[in-house]
PDB file of C-alpha atoms in Angstrom:
ATOM      1  CA  MET P 891      69.807  16.286  69.706  1.00 41.00           C
ATOM      2  CA  VAL P 892      67.451  18.752  68.243  1.00 44.00           C
ATOM      3  CA  LEU P 893      64.807  17.539  65.851  1.00 43.00           C
ATOM      4  CA  THR P 894      63.853  20.057  63.287  1.00 46.00           C
ATOM      5  CA  GLU P 895      60.331  19.850  61.856  1.00 43.00           C
ATOM      6  CA  HIS P 896      60.179  20.046  58.152  1.00 47.00           C
ATOM      7  CA  THR P 897      56.955  21.403  56.762  1.00 47.00           C
ATOM      8  CA  THR P 898      55.988  20.586  53.253  1.00 48.00           C
ATOM      9  CA  GLU P 899      54.243  23.367  51.516  1.00 52.00           C
ATOM     10  CA  ARG P 900      51.371  22.268  49.321  1.00 53.00           C
ATOM     11  CA  PRO P 901      50.709  24.078  46.093  1.00 52.00           C
ATOM     12  CA  PRO P 902      47.693  26.281  46.154  1.00 53.00           C
ATOM     13  CA  VAL P 903      44.526  24.506  45.094  1.00 47.00           C
ATOM     14  CA  ARG P 904      43.121  26.001  42.006  1.00 50.00           C
ATOM     15  CA  SER P 905      39.437  25.955  41.498  1.00 47.00           C
ATOM     16  CA  VAL P 906      38.547  23.680  38.611  1.00 45.00           C
ATOM     17  CA  ARG P 907      35.581  24.805  36.634  1.00 48.00           C
ATOM     18  CA  ARG P 908      33.380  21.951  35.621  1.00 48.00           C
ATOM     19  CA  LEU P 909      32.070  21.822  32.134  1.00 45.00           C
ATOM     20  CA  THR P 910      28.353  21.470  32.173  1.00 47.00           C
ATOM     21  CA  ARG P 911      26.838  19.050  29.664  1.00 53.00           C
ATOM     22  CA  PRO P 912      23.216  18.851  28.639  1.00 54.00           C
ATOM     23  CA  ASP P 913      21.596  15.984  30.488  1.00 59.00           C
ATOM     24  CA  ALA P 914      19.950  13.015  28.799  1.00 58.00           C
ATOM     25  CA  ALA P 915      16.461  14.362  29.335  1.00 63.00           C
ATOM     26  CA  SER P 916      17.133  17.604  27.479  1.00 66.00           C
ATOM     27  CA  ARG P 917      18.817  15.729  24.648  1.00 66.00           C
ATOM     28  CA  GLY P 918      15.856  13.382  24.454  1.00 69.00           C
ATOM     29  CA  ARG P 919      13.398  16.280  24.288  1.00 75.00           C
ATOM     30  CA  GLY P 920      15.429  17.909  21.535  1.00 73.00           C
ATOM     31  CA  GLY P 921      15.419  14.713  19.505  1.00 77.00           C
ATOM     32  CA  GLN P 922      11.675  14.329  20.004  1.00 85.00           C
ATOM     33  CA  ARG P 923      11.053  17.881  18.809  1.00 85.00           C
ATOM     34  CA  PHE P 924      13.189  17.297  15.733  1.00 86.00           C
ATOM     35  CA  LEU P 925      11.344  14.051  14.994  1.00 88.00           C
ATOM     36  CA  LEU P 926       7.980  15.745  15.519  1.00 89.00           C
ATOM     37  CA  VAL P 927       8.858  18.544  13.088  1.00 90.00           C
ATOM     38  CA  GLY P 928       9.990  15.992  10.514  1.00 90.00           C
ATOM     39  CA  LEU P 929       6.760  14.014  10.863  1.00 90.00           C
ATOM     40  CA  ILE P 930       4.679  17.177  10.509  1.00 92.00           C
ATOM     41  CA  LEU P 931       6.522  18.183   7.340  1.00 92.00           C
ATOM     42  CA  ALA P 932       6.161  14.691   5.895  1.00 91.00           C
ATOM     43  CA  SER P 933       2.432  14.680   6.718  1.00 89.00           C
ATOM     44  CA  VAL P 934       1.908  18.060   5.089  1.00 89.00           C
ATOM     45  CA  TYR P 935       3.809  16.915   1.997  1.00 90.00           C
ATOM     46  CA  SER P 936       1.721  13.728   1.789  1.00 87.00           C
ATOM     47  CA  LEU P 937      -1.661  15.332   2.446  1.00 88.00           C
ATOM     48  CA  PHE P 938      -1.162  18.383   0.248  1.00 89.00           C
ATOM     49  CA  PRO P 939      -2.305  16.671  -3.016  1.00 89.00           C
ATOM     50  CA  VAL P 940      -5.322  15.196  -1.212  1.00 90.00           C
ATOM     51  CA  TRP P 941      -6.300  18.609   0.137  1.00 91.00           C
ATOM     52  CA  TRP P 942      -5.967  20.159  -3.321  1.00 92.00           C
ATOM     53  CA  LEU P 943      -8.128  17.360  -4.783  1.00 91.00           C
ATOM     54  CA  ILE P 944     -10.844  17.842  -2.147  1.00 91.00           C
ATOM     55  CA  VAL P 945     -10.929  21.597  -2.755  1.00 92.00           C
ATOM     56  CA  ALA P 946     -10.995  21.184  -6.546  1.00 91.00           C
ATOM     57  CA  ALA P 947     -13.858  18.671  -6.393  1.00 90.00           C
ATOM     58  CA  THR P 948     -16.102  21.259  -4.697  1.00 91.00           C
ATOM     59  CA  LYS P 949     -15.763  23.884  -7.456  1.00 90.00           C
ATOM     60  CA  ASP P 950     -17.565  24.438 -10.708  1.00 87.00           C
ATOM     61  CA  ARG P 951     -15.748  24.856 -14.007  1.00 85.00           C
ATOM     62  CA  THR P 952     -15.322  28.636 -13.711  1.00 85.00           C
ATOM     63  CA  ALA P 953     -14.014  28.608 -10.124  1.00 86.00           C
ATOM     64  CA  LEU P 954     -11.697  25.736 -10.951  1.00 86.00           C
ATOM     65  CA  TYR P 955      -9.625  27.941 -13.252  1.00 85.00           C
ATOM     66  CA  GLN P 956     -10.113  31.406 -11.744  1.00 87.00           C
ATOM     67  CA  SER P 957     -10.057  30.929  -7.959  1.00 85.00           C
ATOM     68  CA  ASN P 958      -7.355  30.005  -5.484  1.00 85.00           C
ATOM     69  CA  GLY P 959      -6.492  26.350  -5.922  1.00 81.00           C
ATOM     70  CA  LEU P 960      -5.918  25.763  -2.200  1.00 83.00           C
ATOM     71  CA  TRP P 961      -9.179  27.138  -0.860  1.00 88.00           C
ATOM     72  CA  PHE P 962     -12.878  26.750  -1.478  1.00 87.00           C
ATOM     73  CA  SER P 963     -14.902  28.919  -3.817  1.00 84.00           C
ATOM     74  CA  GLY P 964     -18.530  27.932  -3.587  1.00 82.00           C
ATOM     75  CA  TRP P 965     -19.837  24.451  -2.875  1.00 88.00           C
ATOM     76  CA  HIS P 966     -20.700  22.416  -5.972  1.00 89.00           C
ATOM     77  CA  LEU P 967     -19.662  18.965  -4.759  1.00 91.00           C
ATOM     78  CA  TRP P 968     -23.143  17.462  -4.966  1.00 92.00           C
ATOM     79  CA  ASP P 969     -23.632  18.776  -8.496  1.00 91.00           C
ATOM     80  CA  ASN P 970     -20.272  17.330  -9.531  1.00 91.00           C
ATOM     81  CA  LEU P 971     -21.138  13.967  -7.987  1.00 93.00           C
ATOM     82  CA  GLN P 972     -24.434  13.892  -9.828  1.00 92.00           C
ATOM     83  CA  GLN P 973     -22.705  14.636 -13.115  1.00 91.00           C
ATOM     84  CA  VAL P 974     -20.119  11.916 -12.504  1.00 93.00           C
ATOM     85  CA  PHE P 975     -22.745   9.265 -11.791  1.00 93.00           C
ATOM     86  CA  THR P 976     -25.009  10.226 -14.697  1.00 92.00           C
ATOM     87  CA  TYR P 977     -22.507  11.073 -17.448  1.00 90.00           C
ATOM     88  CA  GLN P 978     -22.576   8.592 -20.349  1.00 88.00           C
ATOM     89  CA  ASP P 979     -25.425   6.640 -18.736  1.00 90.00           C
ATOM     90  CA  GLY P 980     -23.548   6.085 -15.494  1.00 89.00           C
ATOM     91  CA  ILE P 981     -20.450   4.470 -16.991  1.00 94.00           C
ATOM     92  CA  PHE P 982     -18.487   5.571 -13.909  1.00 94.00           C
ATOM     93  CA  LEU P 983     -20.368   3.056 -11.763  1.00 94.00           C
ATOM     94  CA  ARG P 984     -19.502   0.305 -14.241  1.00 95.00           C
ATOM     95  CA  TRP P 985     -15.826   1.248 -14.066  1.00 95.00           C
ATOM     96  CA  THR P 986     -16.009   1.203 -10.264  1.00 94.00           C
ATOM     97  CA  ALA P 987     -17.531  -2.274 -10.298  1.00 95.00           C
ATOM     98  CA  ASN P 988     -14.824  -3.474 -12.681  1.00 95.00           C
ATOM     99  CA  SER P 989     -12.089  -2.106 -10.426  1.00 95.00           C
ATOM    100  CA  PHE P 990     -13.613  -3.852  -7.417  1.00 95.00           C
ATOM    101  CA  LEU P 991     -13.819  -7.089  -9.406  1.00 95.00           C
ATOM    102  CA  TYR P 992     -10.216  -6.982 -10.576  1.00 95.00           C
ATOM    103  CA  ALA P 993      -8.724  -5.685  -7.321  1.00 93.00           C
ATOM    104  CA  GLY P 994     -10.972  -7.581  -4.890  1.00 93.00           C
ATOM    105  CA  VAL P 995     -11.322 -11.021  -6.454  1.00 94.00           C
ATOM    106  CA  GLY P 996      -7.854 -10.989  -8.001  1.00 93.00           C
ATOM    107  CA  SER P 997      -6.129  -9.882  -4.790  1.00 94.00           C
ATOM    108  CA  LEU P 998      -8.086 -12.349  -2.635  1.00 94.00           C
ATOM    109  CA  GLY P 999      -7.211 -15.275  -4.884  1.00 95.00           C
ATOM    110  CA  GLY P1000      -3.643 -14.067  -5.269  1.00 95.00           C
ATOM    111  CA  THR P1001      -3.263 -13.776  -1.488  1.00 95.00           C
ATOM    112  CA  LEU P1002      -4.465 -17.348  -0.942  1.00 95.00           C
ATOM    113  CA  ILE P1003      -2.092 -18.669  -3.623  1.00 95.00           C
ATOM    114  CA  ALA P1004       0.810 -16.613  -2.245  1.00 95.00           C
ATOM    115  CA  LEU P1005       0.258 -17.828   1.335  1.00 95.00           C
ATOM    116  CA  ALA P1006       0.076 -21.457   0.220  1.00 95.00           C
ATOM    117  CA  THR P1007       3.180 -21.120  -1.938  1.00 95.00           C
ATOM    118  CA  GLY P1008       5.148 -19.283   0.733  1.00 94.00           C
ATOM    119  CA  TYR P1009       4.149 -21.869   3.319  1.00 95.00           C
ATOM    120  CA  GLY P1010       5.274 -24.684   1.037  1.00 94.00           C
ATOM    121  CA  LEU P1011       8.636 -23.043   0.356  1.00 94.00           C
ATOM    122  CA  ALA P1012       9.224 -22.304   4.029  1.00 93.00           C
ATOM    123  CA  ARG P1013       8.112 -25.514   5.748  1.00 92.00           C
ATOM    124  CA  PHE P1014       8.550 -28.335   3.197  1.00 92.00           C
ATOM    125  CA  ASP P1015      11.845 -29.778   2.062  1.00 90.00           C
ATOM    126  CA  PHE P1016      11.820 -31.002  -1.540  1.00 89.00           C
ATOM    127  CA  PRO P1017      14.334 -31.114  -4.394  1.00 91.00           C
ATOM    128  CA  GLY P1018      14.770 -27.818  -6.191  1.00 90.00           C
ATOM    129  CA  ARG P1019      13.292 -25.663  -3.430  1.00 91.00           C
ATOM    130  CA  ASN P1020      16.183 -23.215  -3.413  1.00 91.00           C
ATOM    131  CA  ALA P1021      16.122 -22.940  -7.208  1.00 93.00           C
ATOM    132  CA  ILE P1022      12.382 -22.218  -7.179  1.00 93.00           C
ATOM    133  CA  PHE P1023      12.812 -19.564  -4.508  1.00 92.00           C
ATOM    134  CA  ALA P1024      15.651 -17.991  -6.503  1.00 92.00           C
ATOM    135  CA  CYS P1025      13.337 -17.813  -9.529  1.00 92.00           C
ATOM    136  CA  VAL P1026      10.646 -16.189  -7.379  1.00 91.00           C
ATOM    137  CA  VAL P1027      13.060 -13.532  -6.105  1.00 90.00           C
ATOM    138  CA  GLY P1028      14.408 -12.882  -9.590  1.00 89.00           C
ATOM    139  CA  SER P1029      10.953 -12.649 -11.163  1.00 87.00           C
ATOM    140  CA  PHE P1030       9.609  -9.871  -8.934  1.00 79.00           C
ATOM    141  CA  LEU P1031      12.677  -7.789  -9.827  1.00 81.00           C
ATOM    142  CA  ILE P1032      11.406  -7.591 -13.417  1.00 84.00           C
ATOM    143  CA  PRO P1033       9.215  -4.483 -13.999  1.00 82.00           C
ATOM    144  CA  ILE P1034       5.609  -5.234 -14.850  1.00 80.00           C
ATOM    145  CA  ALA P1035       5.870  -2.982 -17.900  1.00 81.00           C
ATOM    146  CA  LEU P1036       8.268  -5.465 -19.501  1.00 86.00           C
ATOM    147  CA  LEU P1037       5.747  -8.272 -18.998  1.00 87.00           C
ATOM    148  CA  THR P1038       2.752  -6.436 -20.418  1.00 89.00           C
ATOM    149  CA  LEU P1039       3.497  -7.105 -24.079  1.00 89.00           C
ATOM    150  CA  PRO P1040       4.178 -10.852 -23.562  1.00 91.00           C
ATOM    151  CA  LEU P1041       0.946 -11.075 -21.557  1.00 92.00           C
ATOM    152  CA  TYR P1042      -0.954  -9.351 -24.345  1.00 93.00           C
ATOM    153  CA  LEU P1043       0.439 -11.753 -26.954  1.00 93.00           C
ATOM    154  CA  LEU P1044      -0.416 -14.726 -24.736  1.00 93.00           C
ATOM    155  CA  PHE P1045      -3.963 -13.567 -24.021  1.00 93.00           C
ATOM    156  CA  SER P1046      -4.451 -12.682 -27.680  1.00 93.00           C
ATOM    157  CA  ALA P1047      -3.510 -16.230 -28.681  1.00 94.00           C
ATOM    158  CA  LEU P1048      -5.932 -17.620 -26.074  1.00 92.00           C
ATOM    159  CA  GLY P1049      -8.747 -15.238 -27.059  1.00 91.00           C
ATOM    160  CA  MET P1050      -8.836 -13.528 -23.637  1.00 92.00           C
ATOM    161  CA  VAL P1051      -8.102  -9.953 -24.726  1.00 92.00           C
ATOM    162  CA  ASP P1052     -10.819  -7.516 -23.635  1.00 91.00           C
ATOM    163  CA  THR P1053     -12.184  -9.956 -21.041  1.00 92.00           C
ATOM    164  CA  PRO P1054     -12.006  -9.860 -17.231  1.00 92.00           C
ATOM    165  CA  TRP P1055      -9.657 -12.872 -17.311  1.00 93.00           C
ATOM    166  CA  ALA P1056      -6.954 -10.712 -18.877  1.00 93.00           C
ATOM    167  CA  MET P1057      -6.861  -8.735 -15.624  1.00 93.00           C
ATOM    168  CA  LEU P1058      -7.668 -11.473 -13.112  1.00 93.00           C
ATOM    169  CA  ILE P1059      -5.044 -14.033 -14.154  1.00 93.00           C
ATOM    170  CA  PRO P1060      -2.038 -11.665 -13.701  1.00 91.00           C
ATOM    171  CA  CYS P1061      -3.425 -10.642 -10.311  1.00 90.00           C
ATOM    172  CA  LEU P1062      -3.488 -14.260  -9.125  1.00 91.00           C
ATOM    173  CA  ILE P1063       0.277 -14.649  -9.555  1.00 88.00           C
ATOM    174  CA  ASN P1064       2.458 -12.182  -7.652  1.00 89.00           C
ATOM    175  CA  PRO P1065       6.043 -13.270  -6.870  1.00 91.00           C
ATOM    176  CA  PHE P1066       6.593 -10.491  -4.350  1.00 91.00           C
ATOM    177  CA  SER P1067       3.578 -11.684  -2.356  1.00 92.00           C
ATOM    178  CA  VAL P1068       5.054 -15.198  -2.354  1.00 94.00           C
ATOM    179  CA  TYR P1069       8.314 -13.805  -0.983  1.00 93.00           C
ATOM    180  CA  LEU P1070       6.512 -11.932   1.806  1.00 91.00           C
ATOM    181  CA  ALA P1071       4.464 -15.026   2.664  1.00 93.00           C
ATOM    182  CA  LYS P1072       7.589 -17.197   2.901  1.00 94.00           C
ATOM    183  CA  VAL P1073       9.393 -14.744   5.157  1.00 92.00           C
ATOM    184  CA  TYR P1074       6.362 -14.333   7.414  1.00 91.00           C
ATOM    185  CA  THR P1075       5.832 -18.111   7.611  1.00 92.00           C
ATOM    186  CA  GLU P1076       9.409 -18.646   8.746  1.00 91.00           C
ATOM    187  CA  ALA P1077       8.909 -16.077  11.520  1.00 88.00           C
ATOM    188  CA  THR P1078       5.493 -17.145  12.842  1.00 89.00           C
ATOM    189  CA  VAL P1079       4.820 -20.823  12.082  1.00 90.00           C
ATOM    190  CA  PRO P1080       7.067 -23.153  14.159  1.00 91.00           C
ATOM    191  CA  TYR P1081       7.952 -26.682  13.075  1.00 91.00           C
ATOM    192  CA  GLU P1082       6.926 -28.092  16.451  1.00 92.00           C
ATOM    193  CA  LEU P1083       3.322 -26.998  16.048  1.00 91.00           C
ATOM    194  CA  LEU P1084       3.070 -28.599  12.609  1.00 92.00           C
ATOM    195  CA  GLU P1085       4.580 -31.860  13.873  1.00 93.00           C
ATOM    196  CA  ALA P1086       2.148 -31.916  16.795  1.00 93.00           C
ATOM    197  CA  ALA P1087      -0.774 -31.482  14.412  1.00 92.00           C
ATOM    198  CA  ARG P1088       0.488 -34.315  12.208  1.00 92.00           C
ATOM    199  CA  ILE P1089       0.881 -36.585  15.235  1.00 92.00           C
ATOM    200  CA  ASP P1090      -2.742 -35.847  16.174  1.00 90.00           C
ATOM    201  CA  GLY P1091      -3.777 -37.079  12.729  1.00 90.00           C
ATOM    202  CA  ALA P1092      -4.448 -33.797  10.907  1.00 90.00           C
ATOM    203  CA  GLY P1093      -3.894 -33.764   7.153  1.00 91.00           C
ATOM    204  CA  GLU P1094      -1.850 -31.152   5.308  1.00 91.00           C
ATOM    205  CA  LEU P1095      -4.876 -29.290   3.964  1.00 92.00           C
ATOM    206  CA  ARG P1096      -6.484 -29.162   7.385  1.00 93.00           C
ATOM    207  CA  ILE P1097      -3.229 -27.949   8.934  1.00 94.00           C
ATOM    208  CA  PHE P1098      -2.959 -25.179   6.340  1.00 94.00           C
ATOM    209  CA  PHE P1099      -6.551 -23.943   6.520  1.00 93.00           C
ATOM    210  CA  SER P1100      -7.112 -24.463  10.270  1.00 92.00           C
ATOM    211  CA  ILE P1101      -3.736 -23.559  11.763  1.00 92.00           C
ATOM    212  CA  VAL P1102      -1.392 -21.849   9.312  1.00 93.00           C
ATOM    213  CA  LEU P1103      -3.900 -19.359   7.890  1.00 92.00           C
ATOM    214  CA  ARG P1104      -4.984 -18.331  11.390  1.00 90.00           C
ATOM    215  CA  MET P1105      -1.399 -17.660  12.402  1.00 90.00           C
ATOM    216  CA  MET P1106      -0.677 -15.749   9.194  1.00 90.00           C
ATOM    217  CA  THR P1107      -3.588 -13.329   9.496  1.00 87.00           C
ATOM    218  CA  THR P1108      -1.356 -10.272   9.778  1.00 87.00           C
ATOM    219  CA  GLY P1109       0.879 -11.345   6.903  1.00 88.00           C
ATOM    220  CA  GLY P1110      -2.136 -12.230   4.773  1.00 90.00           C
ATOM    221  CA  ALA P1111      -3.701  -8.826   5.439  1.00 90.00           C
ATOM    222  CA  THR P1112      -0.478  -7.112   4.385  1.00 89.00           C
ATOM    223  CA  VAL P1113      -0.193  -9.183   1.204  1.00 91.00           C
ATOM    224  CA  PHE P1114      -3.854  -8.565   0.342  1.00 93.00           C
ATOM    225  CA  LEU P1115      -3.636  -4.821   0.898  1.00 90.00           C
ATOM    226  CA  LEU P1116      -0.484  -4.434  -1.206  1.00 90.00           C
ATOM    227  CA  ALA P1117      -2.016  -6.501  -3.999  1.00 92.00           C
ATOM    228  CA  PHE P1118      -5.303  -4.573  -3.811  1.00 93.00           C
ATOM    229  CA  VAL P1119      -3.622  -1.171  -4.021  1.00 91.00           C
ATOM    230  CA  ASN P1120      -1.349  -2.346  -6.841  1.00 91.00           C
ATOM    231  CA  THR P1121      -4.266  -3.690  -8.900  1.00 93.00           C
ATOM    232  CA  TRP P1122      -6.533  -0.723  -8.134  1.00 93.00           C
ATOM    233  CA  ASN P1123      -3.860   1.711  -9.349  1.00 91.00           C
ATOM    234  CA  ALA P1124      -2.823  -0.394 -12.352  1.00 91.00           C
ATOM    235  CA  PHE P1125      -2.820   1.512 -15.626  1.00 92.00           C
ATOM    236  CA  PHE P1126      -0.473   0.088 -18.248  1.00 91.00           C
ATOM    237  CA  LEU P1127      -1.835  -3.483 -18.127  1.00 92.00           C
ATOM    238  CA  PRO P1128      -5.551  -2.545 -18.498  1.00 93.00           C
ATOM    239  CA  LEU P1129      -4.604  -0.015 -21.170  1.00 92.00           C
ATOM    240  CA  THR P1130      -3.053  -2.864 -23.156  1.00 92.00           C
ATOM    241  CA  VAL P1131      -5.460  -5.766 -22.650  1.00 93.00           C
ATOM    242  CA  LEU P1132      -8.822  -3.968 -22.331  1.00 92.00           C
ATOM    243  CA  ARG P1133     -10.493  -2.448 -25.381  1.00 88.00           C
ATOM    244  CA  GLY P1134     -14.184  -1.816 -24.730  1.00 86.00           C
ATOM    245  CA  LYS P1135     -15.359   0.842 -22.287  1.00 89.00           C
ATOM    246  CA  GLU P1136     -17.545  -1.620 -20.408  1.00 91.00           C
ATOM    247  CA  ASN P1137     -14.444  -3.496 -19.181  1.00 92.00           C
ATOM    248  CA  TRP P1138     -12.287  -0.496 -18.248  1.00 94.00           C
ATOM    249  CA  THR P1139     -11.031   0.269 -14.771  1.00 94.00           C
ATOM    250  CA  LEU P1140     -11.503   3.590 -12.992  1.00 93.00           C
ATOM    251  CA  ASN P1141      -8.028   4.834 -13.858  1.00 92.00           C
ATOM    252  CA  LEU P1142      -8.439   3.967 -17.508  1.00 93.00           C
ATOM    253  CA  GLY P1143     -11.876   5.570 -17.673  1.00 93.00           C
ATOM    254  CA  LEU P1144     -10.722   8.793 -16.037  1.00 93.00           C
ATOM    255  CA  TYR P1145      -7.769   8.876 -18.412  1.00 92.00           C
ATOM    256  CA  ASN P1146     -10.208   8.637 -21.323  1.00 90.00           C
ATOM    257  CA  TRP P1147     -12.225  11.547 -19.937  1.00 90.00           C
ATOM    258  CA  THR P1148      -9.024  13.574 -19.669  1.00 86.00           C
ATOM    259  CA  GLY P1149      -8.309  13.073 -23.377  1.00 80.00           C
ATOM    260  CA  THR P1150     -11.846  14.040 -24.379  1.00 77.00           C
ATOM    261  CA  ARG P1151     -10.915  17.721 -24.264  1.00 68.00           C
ATOM    262  CA  LEU P1152      -8.254  17.221 -26.927  1.00 62.00           C
ATOM    263  CA  GLU P1153     -10.453  15.068 -29.160  1.00 63.00           C
ATOM    264  CA  SER P1154     -13.855  16.768 -29.023  1.00 65.00           C
ATOM    265  CA  GLY P1155     -13.183  20.025 -27.158  1.00 65.00           C
ATOM    266  CA  ILE P1156     -15.411  19.059 -24.196  1.00 75.00           C
ATOM    267  CA  ASP P1157     -13.790  19.995 -20.888  1.00 79.00           C
ATOM    268  CA  LEU P1158     -14.373  17.203 -18.342  1.00 85.00           C
ATOM    269  CA  THR P1159     -11.711  18.327 -15.866  1.00 87.00           C
ATOM    270  CA  GLY P1160     -14.254  18.772 -13.073  1.00 88.00           C
ATOM    271  CA  LEU P1161     -15.602  15.254 -13.597  1.00 90.00           C
ATOM    272  CA  VAL P1162     -12.091  13.817 -13.675  1.00 92.00           C
ATOM    273  CA  LEU P1163     -11.134  15.485 -10.383  1.00 92.00           C
ATOM    274  CA  THR P1164     -14.354  14.408  -8.673  1.00 93.00           C
ATOM    275  CA  GLY P1165     -13.914  10.868  -9.968  1.00 93.00           C
ATOM    276  CA  ALA P1166     -10.305  10.834  -8.773  1.00 93.00           C
ATOM    277  CA  LEU P1167     -11.479  11.867  -5.301  1.00 93.00           C
ATOM    278  CA  LEU P1168     -13.998   9.020  -5.275  1.00 93.00           C
ATOM    279  CA  SER P1169     -11.354   6.555  -6.440  1.00 92.00           C
ATOM    280  CA  ILE P1170      -9.218   7.023  -3.310  1.00 91.00           C
ATOM    281  CA  VAL P1171     -12.108   6.380  -0.909  1.00 91.00           C
ATOM    282  CA  PRO P1172     -11.998   2.538  -1.212  1.00 89.00           C
ATOM    283  CA  MET P1173      -8.270   2.468  -0.494  1.00 88.00           C
ATOM    284  CA  ALA P1174      -8.725   4.671   2.579  1.00 87.00           C
ATOM    285  CA  ILE P1175     -11.493   2.382   3.836  1.00 88.00           C
ATOM    286  CA  MET P1176      -9.282  -0.639   3.196  1.00 86.00           C
ATOM    287  CA  MET P1177      -6.424   0.872   5.209  1.00 83.00           C
ATOM    288  CA  VAL P1178      -8.712   1.555   8.180  1.00 85.00           C
ATOM    289  CA  ALA P1179     -10.276  -1.910   7.987  1.00 83.00           C
ATOM    290  CA  MET P1180      -6.896  -3.682   7.901  1.00 80.00           C
ATOM    291  CA  ARG P1181      -5.454  -1.710  10.798  1.00 76.00           C
ATOM    292  CA  ARG P1182      -6.770  -4.066  13.485  1.00 73.00           C
ATOM    293  CA  TYR P1183      -4.964  -7.031  11.913  1.00 71.00           C
ATOM    294  CA  TRP P1184      -1.634  -5.194  12.028  1.00 64.00           C
ATOM    295  CA  ARG P1185      -2.226  -4.141  15.624  1.00 58.00           C
ATOM    296  CA  SER P1186      -2.996  -7.698  16.690  1.00 52.00           C
ATOM    297  CA  GLY P1187       0.074  -8.960  14.828  1.00 49.00           C
ATOM    298  CA  VAL P1188       2.385  -6.462  16.504  1.00 45.00           C
ATOM    299  CA  THR P1189       1.139  -7.346  20.006  1.00 45.00           C
ATOM    300  CA  LEU P1190       1.076 -11.086  19.329  1.00 45.00           C
ATOM    301  CA  GLY P1191       4.733 -11.519  20.289  1.00 42.00           C
ATOM    302  CA  ALA P1192       4.139  -9.962  23.698  1.00 42.00           C
ATOM    303  CA  LEU P1193       1.470 -12.504  24.666  1.00 39.00           C
ATOM    304  CA  LYS P1194       2.448 -15.719  26.458  1.00 37.00           C
TER     305      LYS P1194
END
């Protein structure tokens, strides 16, 4: 018996060409470059008005209208500053003090009230709490311009028009700050810590001022800064409730100087631009000063 060997022929192996894909590192670098370009463009867009304001504040009246608006033409900043501080017997300094009074005192008191209210809404159970919080959320959705006329009528009936109280009282009550304080309290102040303090015999006021405020430093700094910037840049409310020049804010005073050219023909554009440059310095200082609170708040969750 003869055994025949059967051989199975295999099909020829074709070379398969692999498709090369960009690796994760190259994709990551491409995304970083795209993000970097976007951040640079956003920074240029944000800083462009500030650069133009700095350049304009260093020019005299002739160079302001005849030279390139994006580059320097002479250096007259010190002369412009002297004119700003001495014009109309130094009324600019009075406006600056008024702005610090309204924005500083009003925002500080409003921050304390907002933190206490947010803490009460977040950590105390009482009848009508949800209804009160719904009213708070609904009230900060109303534009401030719609509330200006009712505030004017109210302050007029109370005899507070053209007084600092007409600016301070609205600053003390800010529903959006209450909302931020409530949300931050729910995220940072645990029930167990409050119960432990009550067991140790601490009263509610002591718990709030000794424990809660210390834990809400980052949230309080955020609420204060937002309230400060909002009050410092306020225009429609002081325009309505303030009459005399001695009670005006910086924005209202600079607006009055802008209209002087139409009324009396005196061009105060250089003073307005220099004053506008000075008006942004306090907010820049405030941002730098509050940065350490945000940094400590961000790293707080990583500490054990």
